[in-house]
Amino acid sequence: MVDPKGGQEFGAGRAMFHAFADNARDGLTLVDTYVKTLDARKLDLGRAGIRTATPSVETPLDVLVIDELSAMTAYGDKDIIRAFEPLISTALTQFRSVGGRVVGATQEPTKDVIPMRGLFPTKIALRLDQASYVDMCLGEGARDMGAFADKIPAYLPGVAYVKQDGRREPLRSRAPYNTDADIAELVEFCTTRTPP
């Protein structure tokens, strides 16, 4: 988990994550470790003739979550941005078959801010300020196909449009609101139980 805003968003769940970075520099180190780990797995599985890994203890599903992705791609220190972009592009293009997944969140989906945005196979647009942002976020023609993320009213938080690779039409969805108490309950559940 990379939360470059000092852990303000995901810090409450820190105990659930295998690794947690609360600033961009530590986030770069975490992403580098993630890529090296999955690169090694990719080589091991390839040499063993395994084309697609099944999640297991040996090959777990490794999910990298990056909140405020733009802090790593546009608004951070230049040396971090230069090192981060090839790492995240590698993670997005080479690790699906070996159990790697990347979740990135941003408030500004423009190409100059998130240059690798087209590499994300699933895209979700919550309420957006401008009609042009819909296609920037979900892909060319998404708004014409009914993804009116710029028309979501403020009184409907959590409503979003989802676009998946391989599916032409965007889907309208709604995420539930989670209170701090819900998060604390989830953390306790995930960190105090012994796995079977």
mmCIF file of C-alpha atoms in Angstrom:
data_model
loop_
_atom_site.group_PDB
_atom_site.id
_atom_site.type_symbol
_atom_site.label_atom_id
_atom_site.label_comp_id
_atom_site.label_asym_id
_atom_site.label_seq_id
_atom_site.Cartn_x
_atom_site.Cartn_y
_atom_site.Cartn_z
ATOM 1 C CA MET A 1 0.000 0.000 0.000
ATOM 2 C CA VAL A 2 1.364 3.368 -1.056
ATOM 3 C CA ASP A 3 -0.410 6.334 0.539
ATOM 4 C CA PRO A 4 1.881 9.296 -0.172
ATOM 5 C CA LYS A 5 -0.290 11.716 1.850
ATOM 6 C CA GLY A 6 1.310 10.594 5.087
ATOM 7 C CA GLY A 7 -1.051 7.652 5.457
ATOM 8 C CA GLN A 8 -4.098 9.896 5.951
ATOM 9 C CA GLU A 9 -6.344 7.793 3.712
ATOM 10 C CA PHE A 10 -5.207 4.217 4.384
ATOM 11 C CA GLY A 11 -3.268 4.565 7.621
ATOM 12 C CA ALA A 12 -6.174 3.203 9.657
ATOM 13 C CA GLY A 13 -5.725 -0.104 7.825
ATOM 14 C CA ARG A 14 -1.931 -0.163 8.043
ATOM 15 C CA ALA A 15 -1.889 -3.427 10.020
ATOM 16 C CA MET A 16 -3.681 -5.269 7.188
ATOM 17 C CA PHE A 17 -1.013 -4.567 4.582
ATOM 18 C CA HIS A 18 2.113 -6.638 4.032
ATOM 19 C CA ALA A 19 4.006 -3.398 3.370
ATOM 20 C CA PHE A 20 2.945 0.232 3.809
ATOM 21 C CA ALA A 21 4.550 3.433 2.530
ATOM 22 C CA ASP A 22 3.246 6.783 3.706
ATOM 23 C CA ASN A 23 5.396 9.007 1.476
ATOM 24 C CA ALA A 24 6.520 9.033 -2.148
ATOM 25 C CA ARG A 25 10.155 8.050 -1.531
ATOM 26 C CA ASP A 26 9.217 5.020 0.568
ATOM 27 C CA GLY A 27 6.498 4.318 -2.001
ATOM 28 C CA LEU A 28 9.126 4.103 -4.726
ATOM 29 C CA THR A 29 11.094 1.598 -2.631
ATOM 30 C CA LEU A 30 7.950 -0.455 -2.016
ATOM 31 C CA VAL A 31 7.027 -0.506 -5.730
ATOM 32 C CA ASP A 32 10.600 -1.459 -6.639
ATOM 33 C CA THR A 33 10.415 -4.394 -4.188
ATOM 34 C CA TYR A 34 7.021 -5.409 -5.613
ATOM 35 C CA VAL A 35 8.393 -5.438 -9.172
ATOM 36 C CA LYS A 36 11.529 -7.369 -8.187
ATOM 37 C CA THR A 37 9.442 -9.952 -6.318
ATOM 38 C CA LEU A 38 7.093 -10.541 -9.228
ATOM 39 C CA ASP A 39 9.917 -10.434 -11.784
ATOM 40 C CA ALA A 40 11.568 -13.302 -9.888
ATOM 41 C CA ARG A 41 8.254 -15.194 -9.754
ATOM 42 C CA LYS A 42 7.760 -14.619 -13.480
ATOM 43 C CA LEU A 43 11.163 -16.150 -14.225
ATOM 44 C CA ASP A 44 10.639 -19.096 -11.873
ATOM 45 C CA LEU A 45 7.232 -19.932 -13.312
ATOM 46 C CA GLY A 46 8.388 -19.445 -16.890
ATOM 47 C CA ARG A 47 11.356 -21.739 -16.402
ATOM 48 C CA ALA A 48 9.023 -24.313 -14.831
ATOM 49 C CA GLY A 49 6.721 -24.111 -17.866
ATOM 50 C CA ILE A 50 3.813 -22.594 -15.928
ATOM 51 C CA ARG A 51 1.978 -20.025 -18.025
ATOM 52 C CA THR A 52 -0.569 -18.849 -15.441
ATOM 53 C CA ALA A 53 -0.164 -19.080 -11.690
ATOM 54 C CA THR A 54 -2.983 -20.205 -9.428
ATOM 55 C CA PRO A 55 -3.023 -18.192 -6.193
ATOM 56 C CA SER A 56 -1.402 -20.247 -3.434
ATOM 57 C CA VAL A 57 1.019 -19.848 -0.547
ATOM 58 C CA GLU A 58 3.898 -20.107 -3.025
ATOM 59 C CA THR A 59 2.303 -17.769 -5.585
ATOM 60 C CA PRO A 60 -0.027 -15.429 -3.674
ATOM 61 C CA LEU A 61 -2.185 -12.811 -5.320
ATOM 62 C CA ASP A 62 -0.047 -9.709 -4.796
ATOM 63 C CA VAL A 63 -2.099 -6.504 -4.928
ATOM 64 C CA LEU A 64 -0.311 -3.166 -5.072
ATOM 65 C CA VAL A 65 -2.562 -0.216 -4.141
ATOM 66 C CA ILE A 66 -1.396 3.327 -4.853
ATOM 67 C CA ASP A 67 -3.532 6.194 -3.637
ATOM 68 C CA GLU A 68 -2.900 9.611 -5.173
ATOM 69 C CA LEU A 69 -1.039 8.078 -8.106
ATOM 70 C CA SER A 70 -0.267 11.563 -9.419
ATOM 71 C CA ALA A 71 2.107 12.131 -6.475
ATOM 72 C CA MET A 72 4.278 9.410 -8.044
ATOM 73 C CA THR A 73 3.816 10.396 -11.709
ATOM 74 C CA ALA A 74 3.610 14.176 -11.920
ATOM 75 C CA TYR A 75 3.714 16.157 -8.691
ATOM 76 C CA GLY A 76 6.576 14.544 -6.797
ATOM 77 C CA ASP A 77 10.330 14.854 -6.970
ATOM 78 C CA LYS A 78 11.623 14.373 -10.512
ATOM 79 C CA ASP A 79 13.976 11.539 -9.541
ATOM 80 C CA ILE A 80 11.034 9.622 -8.014
ATOM 81 C CA ILE A 81 8.869 10.184 -11.101
ATOM 82 C CA ARG A 82 11.665 9.039 -13.475
ATOM 83 C CA ALA A 83 12.240 5.844 -11.506
ATOM 84 C CA PHE A 84 8.550 5.126 -10.812
ATOM 85 C CA GLU A 85 7.105 5.239 -14.333
ATOM 86 C CA PRO A 86 8.987 2.234 -15.780
ATOM 87 C CA LEU A 87 8.331 0.232 -12.606
ATOM 88 C CA ILE A 88 4.573 0.777 -12.634
ATOM 89 C CA SER A 89 4.404 0.183 -16.388
ATOM 90 C CA THR A 90 6.180 -3.149 -15.884
ATOM 91 C CA ALA A 91 3.761 -4.053 -13.090
ATOM 92 C CA LEU A 92 0.753 -3.226 -15.276
ATOM 93 C CA THR A 93 1.933 -5.140 -18.346
ATOM 94 C CA GLN A 94 3.801 -8.220 -17.126
ATOM 95 C CA PHE A 95 2.379 -9.592 -13.887
ATOM 96 C CA ARG A 96 -1.264 -10.558 -14.499
ATOM 97 C CA SER A 97 -0.417 -14.201 -15.204
ATOM 98 C CA VAL A 98 1.794 -14.492 -12.117
ATOM 99 C CA GLY A 99 -0.711 -13.062 -9.631
ATOM 100 C CA GLY A 100 0.109 -9.367 -9.712
ATOM 101 C CA ARG A 101 -2.565 -6.679 -9.613
ATOM 102 C CA VAL A 102 -2.286 -2.880 -9.414
ATOM 103 C CA VAL A 103 -4.957 -0.499 -8.121
ATOM 104 C CA GLY A 104 -4.262 3.191 -8.655
ATOM 105 C CA ALA A 105 -6.360 6.201 -7.655
ATOM 106 C CA THR A 106 -6.112 9.759 -8.893
ATOM 107 C CA GLN A 107 -8.205 12.911 -8.944
ATOM 108 C CA GLU A 108 -6.749 14.063 -12.258
ATOM 109 C CA PRO A 109 -6.898 11.485 -15.072
ATOM 110 C CA THR A 110 -5.171 13.535 -17.762
ATOM 111 C CA LYS A 111 -2.503 11.891 -19.938
ATOM 112 C CA ASP A 112 0.219 14.294 -18.807
ATOM 113 C CA VAL A 113 -0.469 13.419 -15.156
ATOM 114 C CA ILE A 114 -1.074 9.648 -15.548
ATOM 115 C CA PRO A 115 0.816 8.685 -18.722
ATOM 116 C CA MET A 116 0.220 4.939 -18.195
ATOM 117 C CA ARG A 117 -3.534 5.262 -17.674
ATOM 118 C CA GLY A 118 -4.279 3.156 -20.756
ATOM 119 C CA LEU A 119 -2.486 0.170 -19.177
ATOM 120 C CA PHE A 120 -5.095 -0.265 -16.444
ATOM 121 C CA PRO A 121 -7.527 -2.958 -17.699
ATOM 122 C CA THR A 122 -10.365 -1.817 -15.432
ATOM 123 C CA LYS A 123 -11.112 1.856 -14.983
ATOM 124 C CA ILE A 124 -13.576 3.442 -12.555
ATOM 125 C CA ALA A 125 -14.774 7.039 -12.776
ATOM 126 C CA LEU A 126 -16.497 8.595 -9.784
ATOM 127 C CA ARG A 127 -17.984 12.080 -10.091
ATOM 128 C CA LEU A 128 -15.835 14.149 -12.484
ATOM 129 C CA ASP A 129 -15.769 17.909 -13.048
ATOM 130 C CA GLN A 130 -15.759 17.961 -16.845
ATOM 131 C CA ALA A 131 -17.265 15.886 -19.643
ATOM 132 C CA SER A 132 -13.839 15.574 -21.289
ATOM 133 C CA TYR A 133 -12.501 13.831 -18.167
ATOM 134 C CA VAL A 134 -14.887 10.909 -18.705
ATOM 135 C CA ASP A 135 -13.120 9.757 -21.872
ATOM 136 C CA MET A 136 -9.743 10.561 -20.325
ATOM 137 C CA CYS A 137 -10.536 8.251 -17.433
ATOM 138 C CA LEU A 138 -12.581 5.480 -19.055
ATOM 139 C CA GLY A 139 -11.345 5.575 -22.635
ATOM 140 C CA GLU A 140 -12.355 7.159 -25.920
ATOM 141 C CA GLY A 141 -16.115 7.136 -26.506
ATOM 142 C CA ALA A 142 -17.119 6.056 -22.983
ATOM 143 C CA ARG A 143 -19.254 9.140 -22.409
ATOM 144 C CA ASP A 144 -21.043 8.668 -25.736
ATOM 145 C CA MET A 145 -21.882 5.145 -24.558
ATOM 146 C CA GLY A 146 -23.606 6.414 -21.405
ATOM 147 C CA ALA A 147 -20.872 6.964 -18.820
ATOM 148 C CA PHE A 148 -22.054 10.352 -17.554
ATOM 149 C CA ALA A 149 -19.615 10.630 -14.642
ATOM 150 C CA ASP A 150 -19.637 14.421 -15.040
ATOM 151 C CA LYS A 151 -23.384 14.391 -14.348
ATOM 152 C CA ILE A 152 -23.282 12.447 -11.060
ATOM 153 C CA PRO A 153 -24.817 14.754 -8.436
ATOM 154 C CA ALA A 154 -23.000 15.518 -5.186
ATOM 155 C CA TYR A 155 -25.801 13.880 -3.204
ATOM 156 C CA LEU A 156 -24.916 10.466 -4.740
ATOM 157 C CA PRO A 157 -21.418 9.793 -3.392
ATOM 158 C CA GLY A 158 -20.032 6.413 -4.376
ATOM 159 C CA VAL A 159 -21.828 6.279 -7.738
ATOM 160 C CA ALA A 160 -19.371 5.492 -10.504
ATOM 161 C CA TYR A 161 -18.997 4.159 -14.028
ATOM 162 C CA VAL A 162 -16.798 1.120 -14.633
ATOM 163 C CA LYS A 163 -15.099 0.227 -17.927
ATOM 164 C CA GLN A 164 -13.419 -3.162 -18.310
ATOM 165 C CA ASP A 165 -11.196 -4.406 -21.119
ATOM 166 C CA GLY A 166 -13.149 -6.724 -23.359
ATOM 167 C CA ARG A 167 -16.471 -5.101 -22.537
ATOM 168 C CA ARG A 168 -17.695 -2.380 -24.839
ATOM 169 C CA GLU A 169 -20.242 -0.669 -22.588
ATOM 170 C CA PRO A 170 -19.432 1.010 -19.280
ATOM 171 C CA LEU A 171 -21.424 -0.123 -16.253
ATOM 172 C CA ARG A 172 -22.953 2.150 -13.612
ATOM 173 C CA SER A 173 -22.179 1.056 -10.065
ATOM 174 C CA ARG A 174 -22.257 2.292 -6.508
ATOM 175 C CA ALA A 175 -19.777 1.646 -3.716
ATOM 176 C CA PRO A 176 -21.017 1.600 -0.119
ATOM 177 C CA TYR A 177 -19.867 4.150 2.428
ATOM 178 C CA ASN A 178 -17.523 2.762 5.076
ATOM 179 C CA THR A 179 -17.286 4.519 8.430
ATOM 180 C CA ASP A 180 -14.163 4.595 10.601
ATOM 181 C CA ALA A 181 -15.862 1.981 12.791
ATOM 182 C CA ASP A 182 -16.333 -0.280 9.745
ATOM 183 C CA ILE A 183 -12.646 0.067 8.917
ATOM 184 C CA ALA A 184 -11.578 -0.683 12.497
ATOM 185 C CA GLU A 185 -13.798 -3.789 12.491
ATOM 186 C CA LEU A 186 -12.276 -4.966 9.206
ATOM 187 C CA VAL A 187 -8.728 -4.416 10.475
ATOM 188 C CA GLU A 188 -9.492 -6.369 13.627
ATOM 189 C CA PHE A 189 -11.085 -9.179 11.633
ATOM 190 C CA CYS A 190 -8.132 -9.409 9.220
ATOM 191 C CA THR A 191 -5.372 -9.163 11.815
ATOM 192 C CA THR A 192 -6.648 -11.238 14.738
ATOM 193 C CA ARG A 193 -7.841 -14.396 12.997
ATOM 194 C CA THR A 194 -5.643 -17.387 12.393
ATOM 195 C CA PRO A 195 -5.896 -18.525 8.767
ATOM 196 C CA PRO A 196 -7.012 -22.122 8.193
#
